[in-house]
Amino acid sequence: MASTTLRVTTSTGEVVLAGVDSAVIGRARASNVVINDSQVSRQHVLLAPSAGGWRVVDNSANGMFQDGRRVSELEVRPGEQARLRLGGVDGPEVVLAAVAGAPGSAPAGPPAAPPQWSPPPPVPAPPAPAPYPPAPHTPAPPYQAAGSVAAANASLLPTARAGQAGIPRVAGPVDPTTGSSPSVPAARKTHPIRPGGKIRLGRSRDNDVAVPDLLASRHHAELYLHPGGGAEVVDLDTANGTFVNGQRVARAPVGQRDVIAIGHHLFQLDGTNLVEYHDSGDVAFEAANLNVWAGTKQLMHDMTFRLPARSLLGVVGPSGAGKSTLLNALTGFRPADAGTVRYAGRDLYDEYDELRRRIGYVPQADPLHAQLTVRQALEYGAELRFPADTTAEERRVRVEEVIGELGLTQHADKPVSALSGGQKKRTSVALELLTRPSLLFLDEPTSGLDPANDQAVMDTLRALAKGGGAGSADEQGRTVIVVTHSVLFLDRCDYVLVLSPGGYVAYFGPPDGALTYFGKRDFKDFVDTFRDLENTPGEQMAARFRASGDFVPSAMVAPSVRAAPPPLPSLRQQPVSAQLSTLTRRYLKVILADKSYLRLIALFPVLLGIVPRVIPAPDGLGFVFTDDGQPTINTDATTVLVVLVLCACFMGMANSVREIVKERDIYRRERTIGLSRTAYLGSKIIVLTGITTLQCIVFTLIGLLGRTPEEAVLLGSPLIECLVAIIVAAIASMMIGLLVSTLVDNADKTMPFLVLITMGQLVLASGMFPVNNQPGLGQLSWLAPARWGFAALASTDDLNNVVGRGRPGGDPIDSLWKHNAGIWFLDIFMCLLLAVAMLYLTTIMLRRMEPKVGRPAAAGVAASAVAAYGAQGAPGAPGMPAPGMPGPGMPGPGGYGPPTGAPGYPPPAPTPWPPHPGAGQPPAPGQWGPPGR
Ligand SMILES: Nc1ncnc2c1ncn2[C@@H]1O[C@H](COP(=O)(O)OP(=O)(O)OP(=O)(O)O)[C@@H](O)[C@H]1O
């Protein structure tokens, strides 16, 4: 028989068939080419070598389609190519290409080599009809070769889903007894287990099953194997948790079909074996019919696209088109109200608690302290991101790895402030890569960069998507989704998603296809497209795209309206005390690294201390007598004490007022990776209290030495009592500063608050004029630390008598100034209470700064819009369109299938789930979803 090789290409790769053996394309795991799609039969297509090439025979109930027509059989001859869709005209696509005497094919005689898995080769894409005038062809730069491969395959990529599921697909031929695939040996390991025993899993080598993953704890979980089969998994109180079928568990029974997840490692019982898979990021990512509402306004309309593993997707569109909305929906930060996001076939929203750990997110503003070096920033980042039991050496190794991966070795010891925009962005990406996310999202990474840096960042992202290949520290690559305003280097992407205002898909496909579709010569001209998009209704652009040849119908079922996701526990890796230690050390390092700031905080108390010092008080702060021995009023005492307390309050507030707002981007990002609010605020308070206290000591000594009050009331030393009063007032003002820092969105806005509050304290301190008898003002003054601090100073100094001598009736000027221990203590206590109240308010306001994760609870109108949408079904279903949805006759993008559960339609296929290792046949539908979902 002639030696003809058949190249079978699906969305995730290619199988080369050579020799004399027949092969099967189907959903069954034992198929030679696995396409795990509900439209595909278990043994859908039979491929047999024939005299003329390869015979292709439909063996399914739903059929095999070529050019929209059902065919039962065809022959692919050498040099020919056939594009087939399985299970329907919109089913997953398979491209068959026959090559005579293929290189590397086995010589006649010996048994045929098993089909080999390899990355998809370039497959010529059919020419796309262009709604805009087609642009002359511009040759792609050599660099673009890989992108072109994906681009060429794009027409089949969005529909075919070979071997998906939570566990990496087995793409090559599968041994039906072991379920192992010779082509992906590294992805799967088998650990024999003894029934009736116990095995421990964890990061350290002394475990029965070592899990080499920094997201796993040293001793992570125990698996108890019952003698009669079945098992129970117990989480050993870990930071990252143990998951069974996507749900975090402390202890849970585990059956043969259940999937245990620890970090990036997944385990399944297979008889007397425990089969381990590693989520290396080689998984597809899908968005299906995402709809988002804000009130009655629909921000996103039926967003549908699929990305194969290791793709770089660029999301572009005019301002307000919905890019951030999409990013929030895809990351799960603000889930879509309807529709699904699937990661490796698993529902991201349903299994968010587990899958959110695989997501890296690089915000637009670099979440980095400018004063730290790249290495220090990464080391502190690693401390916060990894479990408390990781050693400094383990973290150091990972930090050095990511420094190398991102090409930052030469810059590792430079402070972030000395980096170029592109290097800063690479450092932000490095922070995210520490935990090896399988999905990386970036929000406007190139904004503000010059073209050279823009290009460098896009090249970096492309390299990150593709991975470094075998043997490199970053072998596998990952899917990278980048939202960008910059269109110049979109050719670096595998796919481009162009959004139209209203969150419509104006285009999705390969970048060169986008140029053709929009009639542009190159991406320099692409900005004009945004103008067109802004001036054309989104529905119209979406309809135009759907009618074009670039549109690939989706095989997804209709969207389901989603209930609001349940609140999830924090991702915290470390106990609060450990975080407090990390954050305090980092904060100190940031301060110590900034020499000019250090000089400033050292000089500040000296300069401020001079202010009360220069106030002449020749008679000191105590009692003054006339020459004839008569007591008289000492007005200097009030002036000195009020200036003293006011300067202290100003100093305390100035220390803190910018400290939260200036790092709000860092705070926001770190909150999503489990930063404790208590630890964060605690670190600020510890460091700032230390600085403020030291400053107050210097300042008080300069201001008061040699003219202290005469007699203490409680602590034995008037100087110490004054010092305590000044420190407490300064710290309470520092707390007010922190509160202000949470209220503003920009550090520059803190200055007016600083001035205003200091002036207010001057009045409310009651030193310029008594406020205690003024209705309203008296009560308001209780909120001013200067009021209590000054009262404590006045109490020590006995100011009622020092300045009130000879007052008719002898009433005290202010009862809070009384010269006794009880009143002094009350003043100090009230000032501290005020500090605590401010701290409490700060913790509340800090929440406002946090990223909004989850759906807004108050979106009552949105809820009703969603409910209406759900009640009448998805687009394409009979009935009225949902608010803002395409009307009748206007199918939604994605060529939706019937609504879930609509009469006359079969129920939707269950979410594909890792097939049972070793099982010869897939289970019946309904068994593939994780139990209990
Ligand atoms: N909570 C909300 N309520 C009402 N409208 C909103 C809300 N959030 C966003 N929008 C609107 O949704 C649309 C999309 O916003 P989004 O921020 O996603 O756009 P974008 O493409 O990211 O814009 P830009 O490029 O300017 O950042 C805008 O018109 C915006 O005004």
mmCIF file with all atom_site columns, N, CA, C and O in Angstrom, residues 1-8 14-21 47-50 52-54 76-81 95-106 113-116:
data_model
loop_
_atom_site.group_PDB
_atom_site.id
_atom_site.type_symbol
_atom_site.label_atom_id
_atom_site.label_alt_id
_atom_site.label_comp_id
_atom_site.label_asym_id
_atom_site.label_entity_id
_atom_site.label_seq_id
_atom_site.pdbx_PDB_ins_code
_atom_site.Cartn_x
_atom_site.Cartn_y
_atom_site.Cartn_z
_atom_site.occupancy
_atom_site.B_iso_or_equiv
_atom_site.pdbx_formal_charge
_atom_site.auth_seq_id
_atom_site.auth_comp_id
_atom_site.auth_asym_id
_atom_site.auth_atom_id
_atom_site.pdbx_PDB_model_num
ATOM 1   N N  . MET A 1 1   ? 0.840   -1.201 0.000  1.00 0.00 ? 1   MET A N  1
ATOM 2   C CA . MET A 1 1   ? 0.000   0.000  0.000  1.00 0.00 ? 1   MET A CA 1
ATOM 3   C C  . MET A 1 1   ? 0.877   1.254  0.000  1.00 0.00 ? 1   MET A C  1
ATOM 4   O O  . MET A 1 1   ? 1.943   1.258  0.603  1.00 0.00 ? 1   MET A O  1
ATOM 5   N N  . ALA A 1 2   ? 0.446   2.254  -0.690 1.00 0.00 ? 2   ALA A N  1
ATOM 6   C CA . ALA A 1 2   ? 1.264   3.463  -0.780 1.00 0.00 ? 2   ALA A CA 1
ATOM 7   C C  . ALA A 1 2   ? 1.495   4.040  0.608  1.00 0.00 ? 2   ALA A C  1
ATOM 8   O O  . ALA A 1 2   ? 0.646   3.960  1.477  1.00 0.00 ? 2   ALA A O  1
ATOM 9   N N  . SER A 1 3   ? 2.680   4.619  0.808  1.00 0.00 ? 3   SER A N  1
ATOM 10  C CA . SER A 1 3   ? 2.979   5.212  2.111  1.00 0.00 ? 3   SER A CA 1
ATOM 11  C C  . SER A 1 3   ? 2.480   6.660  2.117  1.00 0.00 ? 3   SER A C  1
ATOM 12  O O  . SER A 1 3   ? 3.131   7.555  1.602  1.00 0.00 ? 3   SER A O  1
ATOM 13  N N  . THR A 1 4   ? 1.310   6.835  2.655  1.00 0.00 ? 4   THR A N  1
ATOM 14  C CA . THR A 1 4   ? 0.744   8.194  2.741  1.00 0.00 ? 4   THR A CA 1
ATOM 15  C C  . THR A 1 4   ? 0.546   8.546  4.202  1.00 0.00 ? 4   THR A C  1
ATOM 16  O O  . THR A 1 4   ? 0.024   7.744  4.971  1.00 0.00 ? 4   THR A O  1
ATOM 17  N N  . THR A 1 5   ? 0.985   9.705  4.543  1.00 0.00 ? 5   THR A N  1
ATOM 18  C CA . THR A 1 5   ? 0.832   10.165 5.926  1.00 0.00 ? 5   THR A CA 1
ATOM 19  C C  . THR A 1 5   ? -0.392  11.070 6.002  1.00 0.00 ? 5   THR A C  1
ATOM 20  O O  . THR A 1 5   ? -0.626  11.868 5.098  1.00 0.00 ? 5   THR A O  1
ATOM 21  N N  . LEU A 1 6   ? -1.156  10.894 7.071  1.00 0.00 ? 6   LEU A N  1
ATOM 22  C CA . LEU A 1 6   ? -2.315  11.759 7.244  1.00 0.00 ? 6   LEU A CA 1
ATOM 23  C C  . LEU A 1 6   ? -2.080  12.642 8.468  1.00 0.00 ? 6   LEU A C  1
ATOM 24  O O  . LEU A 1 6   ? -1.818  12.144 9.573  1.00 0.00 ? 6   LEU A O  1
ATOM 25  N N  . ARG A 1 7   ? -2.163  13.931 8.222  1.00 0.00 ? 7   ARG A N  1
ATOM 26  C CA . ARG A 1 7   ? -1.965  14.883 9.309  1.00 0.00 ? 7   ARG A CA 1
ATOM 27  C C  . ARG A 1 7   ? -3.352  15.321 9.780  1.00 0.00 ? 7   ARG A C  1
ATOM 28  O O  . ARG A 1 7   ? -4.122  15.877 8.995  1.00 0.00 ? 7   ARG A O  1
ATOM 29  N N  . VAL A 1 8   ? -3.652  15.055 11.034 1.00 0.00 ? 8   VAL A N  1
ATOM 30  C CA . VAL A 1 8   ? -4.977  15.395 11.570 1.00 0.00 ? 8   VAL A CA 1
ATOM 31  C C  . VAL A 1 8   ? -4.801  16.576 12.524 1.00 0.00 ? 8   VAL A C  1
ATOM 32  O O  . VAL A 1 8   ? -4.115  16.454 13.536 1.00 0.00 ? 8   VAL A O  1
ATOM 33  N N  . GLU A 1 14  ? -1.816  18.452 16.663 1.00 0.00 ? 14  GLU A N  1
ATOM 34  C CA . GLU A 1 14  ? -1.844  17.671 15.442 1.00 0.00 ? 14  GLU A CA 1
ATOM 35  C C  . GLU A 1 14  ? -1.386  16.258 15.724 1.00 0.00 ? 14  GLU A C  1
ATOM 36  O O  . GLU A 1 14  ? -0.496  16.025 16.546 1.00 0.00 ? 14  GLU A O  1
ATOM 37  N N  . VAL A 1 15  ? -2.042  15.311 15.077 1.00 0.00 ? 15  VAL A N  1
ATOM 38  C CA . VAL A 1 15  ? -1.600  13.913 15.145 1.00 0.00 ? 15  VAL A CA 1
ATOM 39  C C  . VAL A 1 15  ? -1.221  13.495 13.728 1.00 0.00 ? 15  VAL A C  1
ATOM 40  O O  . VAL A 1 15  ? -1.951  13.780 12.783 1.00 0.00 ? 15  VAL A O  1
ATOM 41  N N  . VAL A 1 16  ? -0.069  12.889 13.607 1.00 0.00 ? 16  VAL A N  1
ATOM 42  C CA . VAL A 1 16  ? 0.368   12.416 12.286 1.00 0.00 ? 16  VAL A CA 1
ATOM 43  C C  . VAL A 1 16  ? 0.172   10.907 12.239 1.00 0.00 ? 16  VAL A C  1
ATOM 44  O O  . VAL A 1 16  ? 0.707   10.173 13.088 1.00 0.00 ? 16  VAL A O  1
ATOM 45  N N  . LEU A 1 17  ? -0.647  10.454 11.320 1.00 0.00 ? 17  LEU A N  1
ATOM 46  C CA . LEU A 1 17  ? -0.907  9.021  11.187 1.00 0.00 ? 17  LEU A CA 1
ATOM 47  C C  . LEU A 1 17  ? -0.096  8.500  10.011 1.00 0.00 ? 17  LEU A C  1
ATOM 48  O O  . LEU A 1 17  ? -0.136  9.067  8.909  1.00 0.00 ? 17  LEU A O  1
ATOM 49  N N  . ALA A 1 18  ? 0.635   7.426  10.253 1.00 0.00 ? 18  ALA A N  1
ATOM 50  C CA . ALA A 1 18  ? 1.423   6.838  9.167  1.00 0.00 ? 18  ALA A CA 1
ATOM 51  C C  . ALA A 1 18  ? 1.339   5.327  9.302  1.00 0.00 ? 18  ALA A C  1
ATOM 52  O O  . ALA A 1 18  ? 0.998   4.813  10.364 1.00 0.00 ? 18  ALA A O  1
ATOM 53  N N  . GLY A 1 19  ? 1.627   4.635  8.264  1.00 0.00 ? 19  GLY A N  1
ATOM 54  C CA . GLY A 1 19  ? 1.641   3.183  8.334  1.00 0.00 ? 19  GLY A CA 1
ATOM 55  C C  . GLY A 1 19  ? 0.337   2.587  7.871  1.00 0.00 ? 19  GLY A C  1
ATOM 56  O O  . GLY A 1 19  ? -0.399  3.189  7.071  1.00 0.00 ? 19  GLY A O  1
ATOM 57  N N  . VAL A 1 20  ? 0.035   1.416  8.380  1.00 0.00 ? 20  VAL A N  1
ATOM 58  C CA . VAL A 1 20  ? -1.099  0.668  7.839  1.00 0.00 ? 20  VAL A CA 1
ATOM 59  C C  . VAL A 1 20  ? -2.274  0.582  8.803  1.00 0.00 ? 20  VAL A C  1
ATOM 60  O O  . VAL A 1 20  ? -3.320  0.043  8.468  1.00 0.00 ? 20  VAL A O  1
ATOM 61  N N  . ASP A 1 21  ? -2.094  1.092  10.011 1.00 0.00 ? 21  ASP A N  1
ATOM 62  C CA . ASP A 1 21  ? -3.168  0.954  10.991 1.00 0.00 ? 21  ASP A CA 1
ATOM 63  C C  . ASP A 1 21  ? -4.259  2.000  10.811 1.00 0.00 ? 21  ASP A C  1
ATOM 64  O O  . ASP A 1 21  ? -3.982  3.150  10.468 1.00 0.00 ? 21  ASP A O  1
ATOM 65  N N  . LEU A 1 47  ? -10.631 6.368  10.263 1.00 0.00 ? 47  LEU A N  1
ATOM 66  C CA . LEU A 1 47  ? -9.635  6.729  9.254  1.00 0.00 ? 47  LEU A CA 1
ATOM 67  C C  . LEU A 1 47  ? -8.883  5.458  8.882  1.00 0.00 ? 47  LEU A C  1
ATOM 68  O O  . LEU A 1 47  ? -8.323  4.780  9.764  1.00 0.00 ? 47  LEU A O  1
ATOM 69  N N  . ALA A 1 48  ? -8.874  5.129  7.616  1.00 0.00 ? 48  ALA A N  1
ATOM 70  C CA . ALA A 1 48  ? -8.186  3.899  7.215  1.00 0.00 ? 48  ALA A CA 1
ATOM 71  C C  . ALA A 1 48  ? -7.314  4.180  6.005  1.00 0.00 ? 48  ALA A C  1
ATOM 72  O O  . ALA A 1 48  ? -7.747  4.856  5.057  1.00 0.00 ? 48  ALA A O  1
ATOM 73  N N  . PRO A 1 49  ? -6.060  3.708  6.026  1.00 0.00 ? 49  PRO A N  1
ATOM 74  C CA . PRO A 1 49  ? -5.220  3.892  4.843  1.00 0.00 ? 49  PRO A CA 1
ATOM 75  C C  . PRO A 1 49  ? -5.823  3.123  3.663  1.00 0.00 ? 49  PRO A C  1
ATOM 76  O O  . PRO A 1 49  ? -6.376  2.029  3.843  1.00 0.00 ? 49  PRO A O  1
ATOM 77  N N  . SER A 1 50  ? -5.775  3.733  2.517  1.00 0.00 ? 50  SER A N  1
ATOM 78  C CA . SER A 1 50  ? -6.321  3.068  1.330  1.00 0.00 ? 50  SER A CA 1
ATOM 79  C C  . SER A 1 50  ? -5.289  3.169  0.214  1.00 0.00 ? 50  SER A C  1
ATOM 80  O O  . SER A 1 50  ? -4.242  3.813  0.376  1.00 0.00 ? 50  SER A O  1
ATOM 81  N N  . GLY A 1 52  ? -5.508  4.820  -2.431 1.00 0.00 ? 52  GLY A N  1
ATOM 82  C CA . GLY A 1 52  ? -5.373  6.187  -2.951 1.00 0.00 ? 52  GLY A CA 1
ATOM 83  C C  . GLY A 1 52  ? -4.962  7.199  -1.906 1.00 0.00 ? 52  GLY A C  1
ATOM 84  O O  . GLY A 1 52  ? -4.738  8.362  -2.233 1.00 0.00 ? 52  GLY A O  1
ATOM 85  N N  . GLY A 1 53  ? -4.881  6.843  -0.664 1.00 0.00 ? 53  GLY A N  1
ATOM 86  C CA . GLY A 1 53  ? -4.542  7.809  0.387  1.00 0.00 ? 53  GLY A CA 1
ATOM 87  C C  . GLY A 1 53  ? -5.136  7.357  1.718  1.00 0.00 ? 53  GLY A C  1
ATOM 88  O O  . GLY A 1 53  ? -4.732  6.332  2.260  1.00 0.00 ? 53  GLY A O  1
ATOM 89  N N  . TRP A 1 54  ? -6.139  8.107  2.216  1.00 0.00 ? 54  TRP A N  1
ATOM 90  C CA . TRP A 1 54  ? -6.818  7.723  3.451  1.00 0.00 ? 54  TRP A CA 1
ATOM 91  C C  . TRP A 1 54  ? -8.326  7.834  3.246  1.00 0.00 ? 54  TRP A C  1
ATOM 92  O O  . TRP A 1 54  ? -8.812  8.825  2.708  1.00 0.00 ? 54  TRP A O  1
ATOM 93  N N  . VAL A 1 76  ? -9.118  11.139 1.156  1.00 0.00 ? 76  VAL A N  1
ATOM 94  C CA . VAL A 1 76  ? -8.146  12.233 1.090  1.00 0.00 ? 76  VAL A CA 1
ATOM 95  C C  . VAL A 1 76  ? -6.892  11.683 0.421  1.00 0.00 ? 76  VAL A C  1
ATOM 96  O O  . VAL A 1 76  ? -6.251  10.756 0.942  1.00 0.00 ? 76  VAL A O  1
ATOM 97  N N  . ARG A 1 77  ? -6.598  12.243 -0.738 1.00 0.00 ? 77  ARG A N  1
ATOM 98  C CA . ARG A 1 77  ? -5.450  11.744 -1.505 1.00 0.00 ? 77  ARG A CA 1
ATOM 99  C C  . ARG A 1 77  ? -4.220  12.584 -1.187 1.00 0.00 ? 77  ARG A C  1
ATOM 100 O O  . ARG A 1 77  ? -4.342  13.717 -0.694 1.00 0.00 ? 77  ARG A O  1
ATOM 101 N N  . PRO A 1 78  ? -3.039  12.050 -1.509 1.00 0.00 ? 78  PRO A N  1
ATOM 102 C CA . PRO A 1 78  ? -1.820  12.828 -1.229 1.00 0.00 ? 78  PRO A CA 1
ATOM 103 C C  . PRO A 1 78  ? -1.910  14.227 -1.840 1.00 0.00 ? 78  PRO A C  1
ATOM 104 O O  . PRO A 1 78  ? -2.332  14.379 -2.990 1.00 0.00 ? 78  PRO A O  1
ATOM 105 N N  . GLY A 1 79  ? -1.559  15.204 -1.070 1.00 0.00 ? 79  GLY A N  1
ATOM 106 C CA . GLY A 1 79  ? -1.608  16.593 -1.532 1.00 0.00 ? 79  GLY A CA 1
ATOM 107 C C  . GLY A 1 79  ? -2.956  17.251 -1.296 1.00 0.00 ? 79  GLY A C  1
ATOM 108 O O  . GLY A 1 79  ? -3.091  18.463 -1.436 1.00 0.00 ? 79  GLY A O  1
ATOM 109 N N  . GLU A 1 80  ? -3.951  16.462 -0.882 1.00 0.00 ? 80  GLU A N  1
ATOM 110 C CA . GLU A 1 80  ? -5.290  17.035 -0.656 1.00 0.00 ? 80  GLU A CA 1
ATOM 111 C C  . GLU A 1 80  ? -5.489  17.377 0.826  1.00 0.00 ? 80  GLU A C  1
ATOM 112 O O  . GLU A 1 80  ? -4.821  16.822 1.695  1.00 0.00 ? 80  GLU A O  1
ATOM 113 N N  . GLN A 1 81  ? -6.447  18.218 1.023  1.00 0.00 ? 81  GLN A N  1
ATOM 114 C CA . GLN A 1 81  ? -6.789  18.586 2.400  1.00 0.00 ? 81  GLN A CA 1
ATOM 115 C C  . GLN A 1 81  ? -8.305  18.621 2.530  1.00 0.00 ? 81  GLN A C  1
ATOM 116 O O  . GLN A 1 81  ? -8.988  19.109 1.626  1.00 0.00 ? 81  GLN A O  1
ATOM 117 N N  . VAL A 1 95  ? -9.040  19.186 10.456 1.00 0.00 ? 95  VAL A N  1
ATOM 118 C CA . VAL A 1 95  ? -8.450  19.317 9.123  1.00 0.00 ? 95  VAL A CA 1
ATOM 119 C C  . VAL A 1 95  ? -7.591  18.098 8.852  1.00 0.00 ? 95  VAL A C  1
ATOM 120 O O  . VAL A 1 95  ? -6.726  17.737 9.668  1.00 0.00 ? 95  VAL A O  1
ATOM 121 N N  . LEU A 1 96  ? -7.873  17.436 7.733  1.00 0.00 ? 96  LEU A N  1
ATOM 122 C CA . LEU A 1 96  ? -7.116  16.240 7.362  1.00 0.00 ? 96  LEU A CA 1
ATOM 123 C C  . LEU A 1 96  ? -6.274  16.592 6.147  1.00 0.00 ? 96  LEU A C  1
ATOM 124 O O  . LEU A 1 96  ? -6.795  17.076 5.140  1.00 0.00 ? 96  LEU A O  1
ATOM 125 N N  . ALA A 1 97  ? -4.985  16.367 6.231  1.00 0.00 ? 97  ALA A N  1
ATOM 126 C CA . ALA A 1 97  ? -4.107  16.658 5.097  1.00 0.00 ? 97  ALA A CA 1
ATOM 127 C C  . ALA A 1 97  ? -3.257  15.432 4.822  1.00 0.00 ? 97  ALA A C  1
ATOM 128 O O  . ALA A 1 97  ? -2.570  14.933 5.730  1.00 0.00 ? 97  ALA A O  1
ATOM 129 N N  . ALA A 1 98  ? -3.327  14.925 3.605  1.00 0.00 ? 98  ALA A N  1
ATOM 130 C CA . ALA A 1 98  ? -2.568  13.720 3.255  1.00 0.00 ? 98  ALA A CA 1
ATOM 131 C C  . ALA A 1 98  ? -1.298  14.135 2.532  1.00 0.00 ? 98  ALA A C  1
ATOM 132 O O  . ALA A 1 98  ? -1.316  15.029 1.682  1.00 0.00 ? 98  ALA A O  1
ATOM 133 N N  . VAL A 1 99  ? -0.206  13.504 2.900  1.00 0.00 ? 99  VAL A N  1
ATOM 134 C CA . VAL A 1 99  ? 1.088   13.804 2.288  1.00 0.00 ? 99  VAL A CA 1
ATOM 135 C C  . VAL A 1 99  ? 1.710   12.484 1.845  1.00 0.00 ? 99  VAL A C  1
ATOM 136 O O  . VAL A 1 99  ? 1.791   11.539 2.653  1.00 0.00 ? 99  VAL A O  1
ATOM 137 N N  . ALA A 1 100 ? 2.130   12.402 0.593  1.00 0.00 ? 100 ALA A N  1
ATOM 138 C CA . ALA A 1 100 ? 2.749   11.164 0.115  1.00 0.00 ? 100 ALA A CA 1
ATOM 139 C C  . ALA A 1 100 ? 4.141   11.035 0.696  1.00 0.00 ? 100 ALA A C  1
ATOM 140 O O  . ALA A 1 100 ? 4.898   12.012 0.737  1.00 0.00 ? 100 ALA A O  1
ATOM 141 N N  . GLY A 1 101 ? 4.466   9.802  1.146  1.00 0.00 ? 101 GLY A N  1
ATOM 142 C CA . GLY A 1 101 ? 5.819   9.494  1.618  1.00 0.00 ? 101 GLY A CA 1
ATOM 143 C C  . GLY A 1 101 ? 6.333   10.532 2.595  1.00 0.00 ? 101 GLY A C  1
ATOM 144 O O  . GLY A 1 101 ? 7.355   11.174 2.368  1.00 0.00 ? 101 GLY A O  1
ATOM 145 N N  . ALA A 1 102 ? 5.605   10.690 3.617  1.00 0.00 ? 102 ALA A N  1
ATOM 146 C CA . ALA A 1 102 ? 5.942   11.745 4.564  1.00 0.00 ? 102 ALA A CA 1
ATOM 147 C C  . ALA A 1 102 ? 7.298   11.539 5.183  1.00 0.00 ? 102 ALA A C  1
ATOM 148 O O  . ALA A 1 102 ? 7.723   10.429 5.406  1.00 0.00 ? 102 ALA A O  1
ATOM 149 N N  . PRO A 1 103 ? 7.986   12.624 5.423  1.00 0.00 ? 103 PRO A N  1
ATOM 150 C CA . PRO A 1 103 ? 9.286   12.477 6.058  1.00 0.00 ? 103 PRO A CA 1
ATOM 151 C C  . PRO A 1 103 ? 9.121   11.858 7.430  1.00 0.00 ? 103 PRO A C  1
ATOM 152 O O  . PRO A 1 103 ? 8.194   12.168 8.157  1.00 0.00 ? 103 PRO A O  1
ATOM 153 N N  . GLY A 1 104 ? 10.019  10.984 7.731  1.00 0.00 ? 104 GLY A N  1
ATOM 154 C CA . GLY A 1 104 ? 9.979   10.368 9.039  1.00 0.00 ? 104 GLY A CA 1
ATOM 155 C C  . GLY A 1 104 ? 9.022   9.221  9.143  1.00 0.00 ? 104 GLY A C  1
ATOM 156 O O  . GLY A 1 104 ? 8.915   8.574  10.164 1.00 0.00 ? 104 GLY A O  1
ATOM 157 N N  . SER A 1 105 ? 8.290   8.904  8.087  1.00 0.00 ? 105 SER A N  1
ATOM 158 C CA . SER A 1 105 ? 7.372   7.785  8.204  1.00 0.00 ? 105 SER A CA 1
ATOM 159 C C  . SER A 1 105 ? 8.159   6.492  8.251  1.00 0.00 ? 105 SER A C  1
ATOM 160 O O  . SER A 1 105 ? 9.230   6.355  7.691  1.00 0.00 ? 105 SER A O  1
ATOM 161 N N  . ALA A 1 106 ? 7.606   5.568  8.943  1.00 0.00 ? 106 ALA A N  1
ATOM 162 C CA . ALA A 1 106 ? 8.343   4.316  9.159  1.00 0.00 ? 106 ALA A CA 1
ATOM 163 C C  . ALA A 1 106 ? 8.463   3.549  7.862  1.00 0.00 ? 106 ALA A C  1
ATOM 164 O O  . ALA A 1 106 ? 7.559   3.542  7.046  1.00 0.00 ? 106 ALA A O  1
ATOM 165 N N  . ALA A 1 113 ? 4.648   3.219  13.760 1.00 0.00 ? 113 ALA A N  1
ATOM 166 C CA . ALA A 1 113 ? 4.896   3.985  14.984 1.00 0.00 ? 113 ALA A CA 1
ATOM 167 C C  . ALA A 1 113 ? 3.594   4.591  15.449 1.00 0.00 ? 113 ALA A C  1
ATOM 168 O O  . ALA A 1 113 ? 2.725   4.897  14.649 1.00 0.00 ? 113 ALA A O  1
ATOM 169 N N  . PRO A 1 114 ? 3.453   4.767  16.752 1.00 0.00 ? 114 PRO A N  1
ATOM 170 C CA . PRO A 1 114 ? 2.222   5.407  17.202 1.00 0.00 ? 114 PRO A CA 1
ATOM 171 C C  . PRO A 1 114 ? 2.168   6.839  16.689 1.00 0.00 ? 114 PRO A C  1
ATOM 172 O O  . PRO A 1 114 ? 3.208   7.474  16.482 1.00 0.00 ? 114 PRO A O  1
ATOM 173 N N  . PRO A 1 115 ? 0.965   7.340  16.502 1.00 0.00 ? 115 PRO A N  1
ATOM 174 C CA . PRO A 1 115 ? 0.854   8.713  16.023 1.00 0.00 ? 115 PRO A CA 1
ATOM 175 C C  . PRO A 1 115 ? 1.571   9.650  16.983 1.00 0.00 ? 115 PRO A C  1
ATOM 176 O O  . PRO A 1 115 ? 1.503   9.476  18.193 1.00 0.00 ? 115 PRO A O  1
ATOM 177 N N  . GLN A 1 116 ? 2.260   10.592 16.435 1.00 0.00 ? 116 GLN A N  1
ATOM 178 C CA . GLN A 1 116 ? 3.046   11.522 17.256 1.00 0.00 ? 116 GLN A CA 1
ATOM 179 C C  . GLN A 1 116 ? 2.321   12.850 17.395 1.00 0.00 ? 116 GLN A C  1
ATOM 180 O O  . GLN A 1 116 ? 1.762   13.358 16.440 1.00 0.00 ? 116 GLN A O  1
#
